[in-house]
Amino acid sequence: MKSPTFNDCFATSGARMTVAEALARFSGMLVPMAGTEEVATRAAARRLLAEDIVSARQIPPHDNAAVDGFAVIFDDLDPEAPTTLGIDGTVAAGHPLGRSAERGNAYKIFTGAPVPDGADTIFMVEDCEVSGGRVTLPDGIKRGANLRRAGEDVRAGDVVMRRGTLLRPQEIGMAASLGLERLPVYRRLGVAVFSTGDEVRDPGETLDDGSIYDINRYTLLSLLDGLGCAPTDLGIFKDEADVIRRGLADAAADHDVVITSGGVSMGEEDHIRGAVEDLGSLFFWNLAIKPGRPIALGCIPGGGGEVPFIGLPGNPVASMVTFMQIARPILLRLAGAENLAAASYRVPSAFDFKKKSGRREWLRARLEAQADGTLAAVKFPEEGSGILTSMVQSDGLVVLDEACEAVQAGELVEFVPFNEVLR
Ligand code: AMP
Ligand code: MG
């Protein structure tokens, strides 16, 4: 099932647009397009939940012991002196007593064992003295101590997980805790990826004069793996209008989304924008950002309807950063995710920096512990958007918004760790 995802009201002149304007334009209009399927709970990690999960039962299912020790009826205890009670039975995990607790008795109990009806307080075994079938218990315990209540984790009818949640190990455990063998998830988004450029070669090929190895396809395919998409590697396309146009049309025929890198600028060898305009519609391409301008967004008619197209810049750092900042939220929304925001943290800057206002900049930085143990952002010295080492040696991006004109050492800046955006 495909739904219309983009709309003509995106269409813009070539005027520069801020990231917020660009994201606002499409945020309300992108809908999950990937369809749903059921998978075994064990196989659902890192997938996106396609329905709310409502618990049919309470967890834990029964009152149970939080410690090894003795279960008693609190009202049998002397509040001011130790109490000695007879031991009337033993309850182990998976082996309920099968009868109620009786007044004046204690029950040996192990962690996780169901508390016999009537008992309401549990002593830790370390605090108890056992002799000749009786146990002596200290005074001063609180009613209900060391007891885990039925339903204290989840009540029947609780919505325990929401549609659009990324299933982490703890959600997989929760599903198992509810007894769910299978989970409804969104299908993986099928994303076609190709590189453009007469100079671009694959590792394994020889580098002739003026050629370079393809970085972007490798980075982007890995990023898509990490996002839980199903990427298809379409290789490298020559800088020829026909080749690019045919490549885009073929890619759109059997994928949910098409992503390319390179060929989006104004040069004579840049054919992406023209091809997208010929085939479908180009919505915008001129964002007020650094690194990364230009980036093209549009749609191309495909097998099941309009196929979103994202044309990333050719410079490797620019293509990676714009993927993280712009393609990632689009892809997550199309894939069914509800939470698109990447967590960011405010950390002190360890550098001075001057910036043009009116555009958003992302600086590559690493976090370094200062003398007092707190972290500060240290900017990578080179800013070129072709310097991939800057990504390899950084921990994340410092985000400087449009209004910012300078940063001074010690000032708090917004820092997005790579591990929040590169799963
Ligand atoms: P373009 O946007 O096609 O003009 O490319 C901008 C710069 O990025 C040029 O220096 C290209 O050689 C380089 N570039 C483009 N595609 C890739 C790629 N897939 N891997 C590495 N560098 C690339
Ligand atoms: Mg090129």
PDB file of C-alpha atoms in Angstrom, residues 210-421:
ATOM      1  CA  GLY A 210      41.571  11.660 -11.831  1.00  0.00           C
ATOM      2  CA  SER A 211      39.360   8.979 -10.357  1.00  0.00           C
ATOM      3  CA  ILE A 212      38.499   8.363  -6.698  1.00  0.00           C
ATOM      4  CA  TYR A 213      36.901   5.541  -4.789  1.00  0.00           C
ATOM      5  CA  ASP A 214      33.223   5.759  -3.946  1.00  0.00           C
ATOM      6  CA  ILE A 215      32.716   6.757  -0.331  1.00  0.00           C
ATOM      7  CA  ASN A 216      29.098   7.867  -0.253  1.00  0.00           C
ATOM      8  CA  ARG A 217      27.427   4.654  -1.353  1.00  0.00           C
ATOM      9  CA  TYR A 218      29.277   2.770   1.357  1.00  0.00           C
ATOM     10  CA  THR A 219      28.451   5.326   4.020  1.00  0.00           C
ATOM     11  CA  LEU A 220      24.827   5.659   2.950  1.00  0.00           C
ATOM     12  CA  LEU A 221      24.157   1.928   2.669  1.00  0.00           C
ATOM     13  CA  SER A 222      25.584   1.500   6.176  1.00  0.00           C
ATOM     14  CA  LEU A 223      23.473   4.380   7.484  1.00  0.00           C
ATOM     15  CA  LEU A 224      20.372   2.777   5.962  1.00  0.00           C
ATOM     16  CA  ASP A 225      21.208  -0.583   7.547  1.00  0.00           C
ATOM     17  CA  GLY A 226      21.462   1.205  10.863  1.00  0.00           C
ATOM     18  CA  LEU A 227      18.083   2.889  10.379  1.00  0.00           C
ATOM     19  CA  GLY A 228      16.400  -0.479   9.841  1.00  0.00           C
ATOM     20  CA  CYS A 229      15.752   0.108   6.118  1.00  0.00           C
ATOM     21  CA  ALA A 230      16.265  -2.478   3.377  1.00  0.00           C
ATOM     22  CA  PRO A 231      18.739  -0.761   1.059  1.00  0.00           C
ATOM     23  CA  THR A 232      19.466  -1.828  -2.519  1.00  0.00           C
ATOM     24  CA  ASP A 233      22.896  -1.003  -3.908  1.00  0.00           C
ATOM     25  CA  LEU A 234      22.492   0.166  -7.515  1.00  0.00           C
ATOM     26  CA  GLY A 235      26.140   1.078  -8.027  1.00  0.00           C
ATOM     27  CA  ILE A 236      27.630   4.090  -9.765  1.00  0.00           C
ATOM     28  CA  PHE A 237      25.986   6.072 -12.588  1.00  0.00           C
ATOM     29  CA  LYS A 238      27.800   8.120 -15.206  1.00  0.00           C
ATOM     30  CA  ASP A 239      27.270  11.880 -15.470  1.00  0.00           C
ATOM     31  CA  GLU A 240      24.965  11.594 -18.498  1.00  0.00           C
ATOM     32  CA  ALA A 241      21.456  12.975 -18.457  1.00  0.00           C
ATOM     33  CA  ASP A 242      19.914   9.865 -20.064  1.00  0.00           C
ATOM     34  CA  VAL A 243      21.736   7.458 -17.819  1.00  0.00           C
ATOM     35  CA  ILE A 244      20.696   9.338 -14.684  1.00  0.00           C
ATOM     36  CA  ARG A 245      17.084   9.734 -15.841  1.00  0.00           C
ATOM     37  CA  ARG A 246      16.756   6.036 -16.663  1.00  0.00           C
ATOM     38  CA  GLY A 247      18.508   5.096 -13.416  1.00  0.00           C
ATOM     39  CA  LEU A 248      16.094   7.158 -11.356  1.00  0.00           C
ATOM     40  CA  ALA A 249      13.024   5.837 -13.170  1.00  0.00           C
ATOM     41  CA  ASP A 250      14.158   2.203 -12.766  1.00  0.00           C
ATOM     42  CA  ALA A 251      15.014   2.718  -9.112  1.00  0.00           C
ATOM     43  CA  ALA A 252      11.612   4.259  -8.401  1.00  0.00           C
ATOM     44  CA  ALA A 253       9.805   1.386 -10.126  1.00  0.00           C
ATOM     45  CA  ASP A 254      10.469  -1.084  -7.329  1.00  0.00           C
ATOM     46  CA  HIS A 255      11.533   0.888  -4.260  1.00  0.00           C
ATOM     47  CA  ASP A 256       9.836   3.019  -1.616  1.00  0.00           C
ATOM     48  CA  VAL A 257      12.494   5.742  -1.687  1.00  0.00           C
ATOM     49  CA  VAL A 258      15.436   6.668  -3.931  1.00  0.00           C
ATOM     50  CA  ILE A 259      18.604   8.267  -2.573  1.00  0.00           C
ATOM     51  CA  THR A 260      21.568   9.441  -4.650  1.00  0.00           C
ATOM     52  CA  SER A 261      24.722  11.381  -3.971  1.00  0.00           C
ATOM     53  CA  GLY A 262      26.504  13.918  -6.146  1.00  0.00           C
ATOM     54  CA  GLY A 263      25.374  15.705  -9.276  1.00  0.00           C
ATOM     55  CA  VAL A 264      22.955  18.097  -7.563  1.00  0.00           C
ATOM     56  CA  SER A 265      24.856  21.348  -8.031  1.00  0.00           C
ATOM     57  CA  MET A 266      24.639  23.842 -10.894  1.00  0.00           C
ATOM     58  CA  GLY A 267      27.498  22.413 -12.999  1.00  0.00           C
ATOM     59  CA  GLU A 268      27.045  21.171 -16.539  1.00  0.00           C
ATOM     60  CA  GLU A 269      27.779  17.641 -15.379  1.00  0.00           C
ATOM     61  CA  ASP A 270      25.109  17.801 -12.677  1.00  0.00           C
ATOM     62  CA  HIS A 271      22.064  16.007 -14.066  1.00  0.00           C
ATOM     63  CA  ILE A 272      20.110  14.979 -11.002  1.00  0.00           C
ATOM     64  CA  ARG A 273      17.872  18.008 -10.635  1.00  0.00           C
ATOM     65  CA  GLY A 274      16.992  18.101 -14.330  1.00  0.00           C
ATOM     66  CA  ALA A 275      16.217  14.380 -14.361  1.00  0.00           C
ATOM     67  CA  VAL A 276      13.934  14.639 -11.314  1.00  0.00           C
ATOM     68  CA  GLU A 277      12.133  17.601 -12.893  1.00  0.00           C
ATOM     69  CA  ASP A 278      11.679  15.653 -16.138  1.00  0.00           C
ATOM     70  CA  LEU A 279      10.360  12.561 -14.393  1.00  0.00           C
ATOM     71  CA  GLY A 280       8.359  14.007 -11.518  1.00  0.00           C
ATOM     72  CA  SER A 281       8.685  17.069  -9.330  1.00  0.00           C
ATOM     73  CA  LEU A 282      11.585  18.697  -7.594  1.00  0.00           C
ATOM     74  CA  PHE A 283      10.442  20.359  -4.351  1.00  0.00           C
ATOM     75  CA  PHE A 284      13.502  22.102  -3.045  1.00  0.00           C
ATOM     76  CA  TRP A 285      17.192  21.970  -3.233  1.00  0.00           C
ATOM     77  CA  ASN A 286      18.648  25.184  -1.918  1.00  0.00           C
ATOM     78  CA  LEU A 287      18.907  24.930   1.865  1.00  0.00           C
ATOM     79  CA  ALA A 288      20.666  27.482   4.040  1.00  0.00           C
ATOM     80  CA  ILE A 289      23.059  24.979   5.602  1.00  0.00           C
ATOM     81  CA  LYS A 290      26.749  24.147   5.871  1.00  0.00           C
ATOM     82  CA  PRO A 291      28.001  21.630   5.015  1.00  0.00           C
ATOM     83  CA  GLY A 292      25.582  20.233   2.534  1.00  0.00           C
ATOM     84  CA  ARG A 293      24.138  22.772   0.160  1.00  0.00           C
ATOM     85  CA  PRO A 294      22.735  21.802  -2.281  1.00  0.00           C
ATOM     86  CA  ILE A 295      20.445  18.915  -1.467  1.00  0.00           C
ATOM     87  CA  ALA A 296      17.485  17.980  -3.685  1.00  0.00           C
ATOM     88  CA  LEU A 297      14.115  16.667  -2.543  1.00  0.00           C
ATOM     89  CA  GLY A 298      11.401  15.590  -4.884  1.00  0.00           C
ATOM     90  CA  CYS A 299       9.321  12.704  -6.048  1.00  0.00           C
ATOM     91  CA  ILE A 300       9.387  10.368  -9.020  1.00  0.00           C
ATOM     92  CA  PRO A 301       6.495   8.250 -10.267  1.00  0.00           C
ATOM     93  CA  GLY A 302       7.188   4.665  -9.346  1.00  0.00           C
ATOM     94  CA  GLY A 303       5.584   1.239  -9.114  1.00  0.00           C
ATOM     95  CA  GLY A 304       3.100   2.042  -6.367  1.00  0.00           C
ATOM     96  CA  GLY A 305       2.715   5.801  -6.759  1.00  0.00           C
ATOM     97  CA  GLU A 306       4.941   8.731  -5.986  1.00  0.00           C
ATOM     98  CA  VAL A 307       8.351   7.719  -4.736  1.00  0.00           C
ATOM     99  CA  PRO A 308      10.178  10.216  -2.538  1.00  0.00           C
ATOM    100  CA  PHE A 309      13.571  11.201  -3.884  1.00  0.00           C
ATOM    101  CA  ILE A 310      16.473  12.551  -1.838  1.00  0.00           C
ATOM    102  CA  GLY A 311      19.521  13.815  -3.742  1.00  0.00           C
ATOM    103  CA  LEU A 312      22.423  14.297  -1.338  1.00  0.00           C
ATOM    104  CA  PRO A 313      25.549  16.305  -2.108  1.00  0.00           C
ATOM    105  CA  GLY A 314      28.656  14.618  -3.464  1.00  0.00           C
ATOM    106  CA  ASN A 315      31.174  15.725  -0.867  1.00  0.00           C
ATOM    107  CA  PRO A 316      31.378  12.834   1.578  1.00  0.00           C
ATOM    108  CA  VAL A 317      31.023  14.827   4.805  1.00  0.00           C
ATOM    109  CA  ALA A 318      28.198  16.878   3.322  1.00  0.00           C
ATOM    110  CA  SER A 319      26.350  13.778   2.169  1.00  0.00           C
ATOM    111  CA  MET A 320      26.692  12.132   5.560  1.00  0.00           C
ATOM    112  CA  VAL A 321      25.701  15.194   7.564  1.00  0.00           C
ATOM    113  CA  THR A 322      22.693  15.961   5.366  1.00  0.00           C
ATOM    114  CA  PHE A 323      21.671  12.319   5.600  1.00  0.00           C
ATOM    115  CA  MET A 324      21.703  12.546   9.392  1.00  0.00           C
ATOM    116  CA  GLN A 325      19.959  15.901   9.588  1.00  0.00           C
ATOM    117  CA  ILE A 326      17.476  15.779   6.712  1.00  0.00           C
ATOM    118  CA  ALA A 327      17.157  12.317   5.161  1.00  0.00           C
ATOM    119  CA  ARG A 328      17.046  10.508   8.505  1.00  0.00           C
ATOM    120  CA  PRO A 329      13.866  12.178   9.841  1.00  0.00           C
ATOM    121  CA  ILE A 330      12.174  11.777   6.443  1.00  0.00           C
ATOM    122  CA  LEU A 331      13.063   8.089   6.233  1.00  0.00           C
ATOM    123  CA  LEU A 332      12.071   7.416   9.843  1.00  0.00           C
ATOM    124  CA  ARG A 333       8.668   9.012   9.267  1.00  0.00           C
ATOM    125  CA  LEU A 334       8.103   7.074   6.029  1.00  0.00           C
ATOM    126  CA  ALA A 335       9.153   3.908   7.854  1.00  0.00           C
ATOM    127  CA  GLY A 336       6.550   4.488  10.582  1.00  0.00           C
ATOM    128  CA  ALA A 337       8.576   5.982  13.445  1.00  0.00           C
ATOM    129  CA  GLU A 338       6.844   8.452  15.753  1.00  0.00           C
ATOM    130  CA  ASN A 339       9.905   9.943  17.405  1.00  0.00           C
ATOM    131  CA  LEU A 340      12.104  11.616  14.809  1.00  0.00           C
ATOM    132  CA  ALA A 341      14.103  13.853  17.100  1.00  0.00           C
ATOM    133  CA  ALA A 342      17.711  12.978  17.758  1.00  0.00           C
ATOM    134  CA  ALA A 343      18.689  13.688  21.346  1.00  0.00           C
ATOM    135  CA  SER A 344      21.120  16.549  21.735  1.00  0.00           C
ATOM    136  CA  TYR A 345      22.993  17.766  24.785  1.00  0.00           C
ATOM    137  CA  ARG A 346      24.311  21.147  25.852  1.00  0.00           C
ATOM    138  CA  VAL A 347      28.030  21.050  26.456  1.00  0.00           C
ATOM    139  CA  PRO A 348      30.620  23.787  26.870  1.00  0.00           C
ATOM    140  CA  SER A 349      32.534  24.702  23.743  1.00  0.00           C
ATOM    141  CA  ALA A 350      36.316  24.384  23.924  1.00  0.00           C
ATOM    142  CA  PHE A 351      36.755  26.645  20.887  1.00  0.00           C
ATOM    143  CA  ASP A 352      36.090  30.116  19.502  1.00  0.00           C
ATOM    144  CA  PHE A 353      34.281  30.253  16.169  1.00  0.00           C
ATOM    145  CA  LYS A 354      32.897  32.898  13.823  1.00  0.00           C
ATOM    146  CA  LYS A 355      29.938  32.152  11.575  1.00  0.00           C
ATOM    147  CA  LYS A 356      27.703  33.799   8.967  1.00  0.00           C
ATOM    148  CA  SER A 357      24.190  34.350  10.250  1.00  0.00           C
ATOM    149  CA  GLY A 358      21.244  33.096   8.196  1.00  0.00           C
ATOM    150  CA  ARG A 359      22.347  29.518   7.748  1.00  0.00           C
ATOM    151  CA  ARG A 360      22.625  26.500  10.002  1.00  0.00           C
ATOM    152  CA  GLU A 361      26.059  24.985  10.482  1.00  0.00           C
ATOM    153  CA  TRP A 362      27.130  21.642  11.841  1.00  0.00           C
ATOM    154  CA  LEU A 363      30.676  21.444  13.166  1.00  0.00           C
ATOM    155  CA  ARG A 364      32.424  18.134  13.686  1.00  0.00           C
ATOM    156  CA  ALA A 365      33.679  17.817  17.219  1.00  0.00           C
ATOM    157  CA  ARG A 366      34.850  15.356  19.792  1.00  0.00           C
ATOM    158  CA  LEU A 367      34.081  15.395  23.487  1.00  0.00           C
ATOM    159  CA  GLU A 368      37.118  15.749  25.672  1.00  0.00           C
ATOM    160  CA  ALA A 369      37.225  15.563  29.453  1.00  0.00           C
ATOM    161  CA  GLN A 370      38.463  18.755  31.071  1.00  0.00           C
ATOM    162  CA  ALA A 371      40.516  18.925  34.273  1.00  0.00           C
ATOM    163  CA  ASP A 372      37.383  18.791  36.426  1.00  0.00           C
ATOM    164  CA  GLY A 373      36.038  15.725  34.558  1.00  0.00           C
ATOM    165  CA  THR A 374      33.223  17.539  32.707  1.00  0.00           C
ATOM    166  CA  LEU A 375      33.111  17.196  28.931  1.00  0.00           C
ATOM    167  CA  ALA A 376      33.729  19.966  26.423  1.00  0.00           C
ATOM    168  CA  ALA A 377      33.326  19.988  22.625  1.00  0.00           C
ATOM    169  CA  VAL A 378      36.626  20.237  20.752  1.00  0.00           C
ATOM    170  CA  LYS A 379      36.173  21.223  17.107  1.00  0.00           C
ATOM    171  CA  PHE A 380      37.996  19.247  14.414  1.00  0.00           C
ATOM    172  CA  PRO A 381      40.558  21.688  12.952  1.00  0.00           C
ATOM    173  CA  GLU A 382      39.645  21.251   9.254  1.00  0.00           C
ATOM    174  CA  GLU A 383      36.224  22.238   7.959  1.00  0.00           C
ATOM    175  CA  GLY A 384      36.386  20.959   4.361  1.00  0.00           C
ATOM    176  CA  SER A 385      33.353  18.870   3.464  1.00  0.00           C
ATOM    177  CA  GLY A 386      35.579  16.370   1.658  1.00  0.00           C
ATOM    178  CA  ILE A 387      37.648  15.548   4.747  1.00  0.00           C
ATOM    179  CA  LEU A 388      36.213  12.262   5.958  1.00  0.00           C
ATOM    180  CA  THR A 389      38.824  11.998   8.703  1.00  0.00           C
ATOM    181  CA  SER A 390      36.889  14.763  10.427  1.00  0.00           C
ATOM    182  CA  MET A 391      33.973  12.332  10.829  1.00  0.00           C
ATOM    183  CA  VAL A 392      36.149   9.388  11.789  1.00  0.00           C
ATOM    184  CA  GLN A 393      37.849  11.384  14.531  1.00  0.00           C
ATOM    185  CA  SER A 394      34.738  13.093  15.908  1.00  0.00           C
ATOM    186  CA  ASP A 395      32.064  12.044  18.391  1.00  0.00           C
ATOM    187  CA  GLY A 396      29.263  14.152  16.967  1.00  0.00           C
ATOM    188  CA  LEU A 397      28.107  17.478  15.601  1.00  0.00           C
ATOM    189  CA  VAL A 398      27.890  20.883  17.232  1.00  0.00           C
ATOM    190  CA  VAL A 399      24.757  22.562  15.874  1.00  0.00           C
ATOM    191  CA  LEU A 400      24.871  26.317  15.344  1.00  0.00           C
ATOM    192  CA  ASP A 401      21.503  27.722  14.355  1.00  0.00           C
ATOM    193  CA  GLU A 402      20.745  30.424  11.819  1.00  0.00           C
ATOM    194  CA  ALA A 403      20.903  33.357  14.244  1.00  0.00           C
ATOM    195  CA  CYS A 404      24.282  32.442  15.734  1.00  0.00           C
ATOM    196  CA  GLU A 405      27.225  34.614  14.611  1.00  0.00           C
ATOM    197  CA  ALA A 406      29.970  33.484  16.972  1.00  0.00           C
ATOM    198  CA  VAL A 407      30.805  30.949  19.639  1.00  0.00           C
ATOM    199  CA  GLN A 408      33.194  31.610  22.477  1.00  0.00           C
ATOM    200  CA  ALA A 409      35.108  29.031  24.465  1.00  0.00           C
ATOM    201  CA  GLY A 410      33.139  28.117  27.578  1.00  0.00           C
ATOM    202  CA  GLU A 411      29.752  28.956  26.032  1.00  0.00           C
ATOM    203  CA  LEU A 412      27.203  26.116  26.024  1.00  0.00           C
ATOM    204  CA  VAL A 413      26.541  24.685  22.556  1.00  0.00           C
ATOM    205  CA  GLU A 414      24.127  22.038  21.274  1.00  0.00           C
ATOM    206  CA  PHE A 415      25.889  18.729  20.638  1.00  0.00           C
ATOM    207  CA  VAL A 416      24.343  15.767  18.786  1.00  0.00           C
ATOM    208  CA  PRO A 417      26.358  12.598  19.440  1.00  0.00           C
ATOM    209  CA  PHE A 418      26.811  10.419  16.363  1.00  0.00           C
ATOM    210  CA  ASN A 419      25.449   7.448  18.274  1.00  0.00           C
ATOM    211  CA  GLU A 420      22.089   9.236  18.453  1.00  0.00           C
ATOM    212  CA  VAL A 421      21.864   9.591  14.676  1.00  0.00           C
TER     213      VAL A 421
END
